């Protein structure tokens, strides 16, 4: 009753009782309250609880105010099966699992850990120091805070624990120690009395000025109404979180009026009810609902009596503690409550309330300014229902920009930066004195680090220290250099240090600031027109074969279409074979002279000539390019090719990575400069040099910029993580430097390749590759489909015209005999085809003889003879005439030949009889 929270909570309990039964007049049960003062003491709280349990036989206890008091009283509740209900004990140490009769009608401190961690992340702070009191309330929150900070990659380099009973000297001693740390962000979790003293002393010694950030956990704002002016000044710029509850104007107005009547002297300024007080109000309603549901007999829960009952010194013997017969029913009823209270929806989960949102409060002199919210859906935001940035934050020292959270000059320490000592590739690290920076070091890696450090929001003093022995040489390997950071001899390493998994076990690397991977460098050669078979190179082998196959196929198709109607495609077998090849291949130069008569053939020839035109044009262009344009090709295209040929490979530095590529150690040669690389590659393996160089891509690009046109890079043969800066494990600089590197990637590349000879990308240099089949697949497909359809159509016409002959064949004939008959029939010339000549020949009709044959008269000395059947005079030169429907007569000289029991008229010439 001596604390502000207890005082206003008691007022809310009284008001809640009156309000509940005023709106539930038909209820048969009434809550009868016995008030005891715990006096902020665990022993006093335990004694008061025993008195209530033994002498007053209460059915429930509300209000163990602090977590320390609630921990002991909850054990008494377990023993007596009496529900112990606290609206202000927030320590996560208290659990309904271990003490099932303990009910927390407030939130657990662990619920605000995520909100505070999100606040730290939103301002980009990489490390912080938690300050907490040495009690269960203070220590119970820290594990949850640490876990939440780890999810944001924020480090906790130190944990400051202060006894609750610490005097001012003890507090100052701890604060002076914190000033020596580089961290300037502090999260305080302690009771109000300790927080006010801590911040007041921090103000006195200059820890509440610009550059500092203070976050206080929930509970500070509940005492805002009773803070004195000195405490308010000390808290200027502090951030805190508050559980979000809806504001009910009717409740606030009614509470202020009641509190003014009960405490007229304490109402010097406007005071609002705290969240704890509102939770106390909802707690009474929940208990009243539960009591009615359980219907505890009258006499156990009595009718309303005077609120303030004097403390009676009766027996507190533990042996007199009795089990409550209705305690478990009352417990279950409370745990099942679900109603709308003044703090929102009252629903207990695992014996406590859940908080899904918090207000973010900024203390600005004597006012509390609400600057945003944290919700489980949106995280940190300026509005409750959607994400926006926090605005208008006032920091200690009246700063309006968020502090960076670190002060590297707090302990006057200069960072010791180790750098490797290189003999070659001085473009990366040069140990010579740099007058521009007044530091002992220059080169690409040094410049990048200087640029990054200058871009940080705070100044960090550092110096470069070469890793060398007494003779000025490298004092070990790169692994040894990195290990010095782990030993504490260096704070960081800057240079051409490759990020590897093994090294990451001892140090933390920044993100890579160079390209990733190892590649191979080989000489390039010009193959322009040096081969006697250069004329074959424009087309690949599969394209040559496909082209030849289509030439033969097209020639054969034209022969099939023309053989029965065109004399040019008839004759001896060898002659016909020659015609097939000559006709098809002569289309290459469009020199074919044979006339084609079939429309099917004409379509096939037109499509094929189009294909030949495209093919020859492409061939000519490619061959011309090969003979005139510079053709640069690497001497080797893969590492396996060099290993298979037993050739030598060069490298620089440590060969450990090359062993992973299964290269014979006897075939490796070490070099120490770009000039040595050039000399070895120029000689080649046959003359004591090497055939290839394997190195990191940044080295290779610098090397190629010096020797443009002589060498080329062949792919990435091994994956590495590039160059990175090495720092001690847990260093806050890692995240800061990494973020700055990602922002300055383009500028870093310019630093590496500036003032270098502009060398064209050899991967994109002019080079004529052979034409592939894929480029002409569509043309061949078009020609093949057209030709095939023409052949099929022609054969269908042939079968249709000769269906009578084919159907009259002996059904018992073998398949081979039928095939031979078909071939012989196909080999006969089609006399009914006239080449498409115009005129009356298309209307030719023959007068029938008396025996069914044509009217044919042999002529001897010009005289006619009797009608004659042609089959009787085989192979004799005959003469006959034909009469057309229009009266025109046409004479013919012919021979009659017999084939397959049929007659065939072989016309020699036509003679006009009209003239």
PDB file of C-alpha atoms in Angstrom, residues 385-494:
ATOM      1  CA  UNK A 385      -2.382  -1.112 -38.232  1.00  0.00           C
ATOM      2  CA  UNK A 386       0.400  -0.769 -40.810  1.00  0.00           C
ATOM      3  CA  UNK A 387       4.143  -0.373 -41.035  1.00  0.00           C
ATOM      4  CA  UNK A 388       5.700   3.101 -41.109  1.00  0.00           C
ATOM      5  CA  UNK A 389       8.918   4.464 -39.691  1.00  0.00           C
ATOM      6  CA  UNK A 390       9.271   5.899 -36.204  1.00  0.00           C
ATOM      7  CA  UNK A 391       9.365   9.676 -36.280  1.00  0.00           C
ATOM      8  CA  UNK A 392      10.162  12.494 -33.895  1.00  0.00           C
ATOM      9  CA  UNK A 393      12.384  10.606 -31.456  1.00  0.00           C
ATOM     10  CA  UNK A 394      14.281  12.846 -29.037  1.00  0.00           C
ATOM     11  CA  UNK A 395      17.486  11.249 -27.783  1.00  0.00           C
ATOM     12  CA  UNK A 396      19.618  12.114 -24.757  1.00  0.00           C
ATOM     13  CA  UNK A 397      21.305  15.469 -25.237  1.00  0.00           C
ATOM     14  CA  UNK A 398      18.320  16.638 -27.371  1.00  0.00           C
ATOM     15  CA  UNK A 399      19.759  14.810 -30.388  1.00  0.00           C
ATOM     16  CA  UNK A 400      17.311  14.171 -33.217  1.00  0.00           C
ATOM     17  CA  UNK A 401      19.375  11.508 -35.006  1.00  0.00           C
ATOM     18  CA  UNK A 402      19.758   8.030 -33.584  1.00  0.00           C
ATOM     19  CA  UNK A 403      23.168   7.329 -32.028  1.00  0.00           C
ATOM     20  CA  UNK A 404      25.322   4.760 -33.782  1.00  0.00           C
ATOM     21  CA  UNK A 405      25.681   2.827 -30.543  1.00  0.00           C
ATOM     22  CA  UNK A 406      29.483   2.627 -30.475  1.00  0.00           C
ATOM     23  CA  UNK A 407      32.298   4.861 -29.307  1.00  0.00           C
ATOM     24  CA  UNK A 408      35.679   3.496 -30.368  1.00  0.00           C
ATOM     25  CA  UNK A 409      37.590   6.278 -28.643  1.00  0.00           C
ATOM     26  CA  UNK A 410      36.171   5.512 -25.227  1.00  0.00           C
ATOM     27  CA  UNK A 411      39.279   3.607 -24.168  1.00  0.00           C
ATOM     28  CA  UNK A 412      41.746   5.532 -26.377  1.00  0.00           C
ATOM     29  CA  UNK A 413      42.663   2.316 -28.161  1.00  0.00           C
ATOM     30  CA  UNK A 414      44.124   2.266 -31.659  1.00  0.00           C
ATOM     31  CA  UNK A 415      43.246  -0.815 -33.698  1.00  0.00           C
ATOM     32  CA  UNK A 416      46.226  -2.891 -34.751  1.00  0.00           C
ATOM     33  CA  UNK A 417      45.677  -3.973 -38.353  1.00  0.00           C
ATOM     34  CA  UNK A 418      47.947  -6.720 -39.665  1.00  0.00           C
ATOM     35  CA  UNK A 419      48.870  -6.650 -43.367  1.00  0.00           C
ATOM     36  CA  UNK A 420      50.703  -9.301 -45.418  1.00  0.00           C
ATOM     37  CA  UNK A 421      54.104  -8.610 -46.947  1.00  0.00           C
ATOM     38  CA  UNK A 422      53.937  -9.363 -50.685  1.00  0.00           C
ATOM     39  CA  UNK A 423      56.654  -9.479 -53.303  1.00  0.00           C
ATOM     40  CA  UNK A 424      54.419  -9.624 -56.342  1.00  0.00           C
ATOM     41  CA  UNK A 425      51.148  -7.967 -57.254  1.00  0.00           C
ATOM     42  CA  UNK A 426      51.896  -4.818 -55.324  1.00  0.00           C
ATOM     43  CA  UNK A 427      48.612  -3.441 -56.644  1.00  0.00           C
ATOM     44  CA  UNK A 428      46.850  -5.192 -53.754  1.00  0.00           C
ATOM     45  CA  UNK A 429      49.095  -4.550 -50.748  1.00  0.00           C
ATOM     46  CA  UNK A 430      52.191  -2.366 -50.621  1.00  0.00           C
ATOM     47  CA  UNK A 431      53.935  -1.895 -47.318  1.00  0.00           C
ATOM     48  CA  UNK A 432      55.557   1.387 -48.312  1.00  0.00           C
ATOM     49  CA  UNK A 433      54.623   4.614 -46.542  1.00  0.00           C
ATOM     50  CA  UNK A 434      51.613   6.380 -48.018  1.00  0.00           C
ATOM     51  CA  UNK A 435      51.929  10.172 -47.622  1.00  0.00           C
ATOM     52  CA  UNK A 436      48.265  10.705 -48.521  1.00  0.00           C
ATOM     53  CA  UNK A 437      47.007   8.753 -45.508  1.00  0.00           C
ATOM     54  CA  UNK A 438      50.105   9.029 -43.315  1.00  0.00           C
ATOM     55  CA  UNK A 439      50.001   5.295 -42.818  1.00  0.00           C
ATOM     56  CA  UNK A 440      52.410   2.492 -43.534  1.00  0.00           C
ATOM     57  CA  UNK A 441      50.546   0.846 -46.377  1.00  0.00           C
ATOM     58  CA  UNK A 442      48.955   1.355 -49.786  1.00  0.00           C
ATOM     59  CA  UNK A 443      47.391  -0.666 -52.580  1.00  0.00           C
ATOM     60  CA  UNK A 444      43.920  -1.783 -53.521  1.00  0.00           C
ATOM     61  CA  UNK A 445      43.083  -3.667 -50.282  1.00  0.00           C
ATOM     62  CA  UNK A 446      44.395  -0.794 -48.169  1.00  0.00           C
ATOM     63  CA  UNK A 447      42.438   1.787 -50.153  1.00  0.00           C
ATOM     64  CA  UNK A 448      39.227  -0.188 -49.864  1.00  0.00           C
ATOM     65  CA  UNK A 449      39.615  -0.511 -46.091  1.00  0.00           C
ATOM     66  CA  UNK A 450      40.420   3.193 -45.730  1.00  0.00           C
ATOM     67  CA  UNK A 451      37.347   4.082 -47.777  1.00  0.00           C
ATOM     68  CA  UNK A 452      35.107   1.793 -45.726  1.00  0.00           C
ATOM     69  CA  UNK A 453      36.373   3.115 -42.400  1.00  0.00           C
ATOM     70  CA  UNK A 454      35.928   6.710 -43.559  1.00  0.00           C
ATOM     71  CA  UNK A 455      32.325   5.919 -44.464  1.00  0.00           C
ATOM     72  CA  UNK A 456      31.418   4.676 -40.979  1.00  0.00           C
ATOM     73  CA  UNK A 457      29.338   7.043 -38.848  1.00  0.00           C
ATOM     74  CA  UNK A 458      32.055   7.148 -36.204  1.00  0.00           C
ATOM     75  CA  UNK A 459      35.808   7.631 -36.241  1.00  0.00           C
ATOM     76  CA  UNK A 460      38.000   4.663 -35.378  1.00  0.00           C
ATOM     77  CA  UNK A 461      41.774   5.113 -34.926  1.00  0.00           C
ATOM     78  CA  UNK A 462      43.830   2.334 -36.490  1.00  0.00           C
ATOM     79  CA  UNK A 463      47.323   1.589 -37.763  1.00  0.00           C
ATOM     80  CA  UNK A 464      48.786  -0.912 -40.259  1.00  0.00           C
ATOM     81  CA  UNK A 465      51.424  -3.312 -38.986  1.00  0.00           C
ATOM     82  CA  UNK A 466      53.286  -5.470 -41.575  1.00  0.00           C
ATOM     83  CA  UNK A 467      53.433  -9.160 -40.723  1.00  0.00           C
ATOM     84  CA  UNK A 468      57.168  -9.557 -41.320  1.00  0.00           C
ATOM     85  CA  UNK A 469      60.272 -11.008 -39.750  1.00  0.00           C
ATOM     86  CA  UNK A 470      63.610  -9.348 -39.041  1.00  0.00           C
ATOM     87  CA  UNK A 471      64.604  -9.649 -42.702  1.00  0.00           C
ATOM     88  CA  UNK A 472      61.495  -7.878 -43.950  1.00  0.00           C
ATOM     89  CA  UNK A 473      59.934 -11.034 -45.343  1.00  0.00           C
ATOM     90  CA  UNK A 474      56.518 -12.509 -44.656  1.00  0.00           C
ATOM     91  CA  UNK A 475      56.614 -14.010 -41.165  1.00  0.00           C
ATOM     92  CA  UNK A 476      54.730 -17.176 -42.079  1.00  0.00           C
ATOM     93  CA  UNK A 477      51.759 -18.029 -44.267  1.00  0.00           C
ATOM     94  CA  UNK A 478      48.421 -16.312 -44.682  1.00  0.00           C
ATOM     95  CA  UNK A 479      46.940 -18.835 -42.245  1.00  0.00           C
ATOM     96  CA  UNK A 480      49.536 -17.765 -39.680  1.00  0.00           C
ATOM     97  CA  UNK A 481      48.611 -14.131 -40.260  1.00  0.00           C
ATOM     98  CA  UNK A 482      44.911 -14.799 -39.692  1.00  0.00           C
ATOM     99  CA  UNK A 483      45.699 -16.834 -36.582  1.00  0.00           C
ATOM    100  CA  UNK A 484      47.392 -13.774 -35.058  1.00  0.00           C
ATOM    101  CA  UNK A 485      43.938 -12.150 -34.880  1.00  0.00           C
ATOM    102  CA  UNK A 486      42.650 -15.130 -32.937  1.00  0.00           C
ATOM    103  CA  UNK A 487      45.608 -14.842 -30.554  1.00  0.00           C
ATOM    104  CA  UNK A 488      44.849 -11.156 -30.006  1.00  0.00           C
ATOM    105  CA  UNK A 489      48.074  -9.851 -31.534  1.00  0.00           C
ATOM    106  CA  UNK A 490      46.062  -8.055 -34.220  1.00  0.00           C
ATOM    107  CA  UNK A 491      42.582  -6.592 -34.045  1.00  0.00           C
ATOM    108  CA  UNK A 492      42.044  -7.238 -37.738  1.00  0.00           C
ATOM    109  CA  UNK A 493      43.830  -8.276 -40.943  1.00  0.00           C
ATOM    110  CA  UNK A 494      43.611  -6.271 -44.162  1.00  0.00           C
TER     111      UNK A 494
END
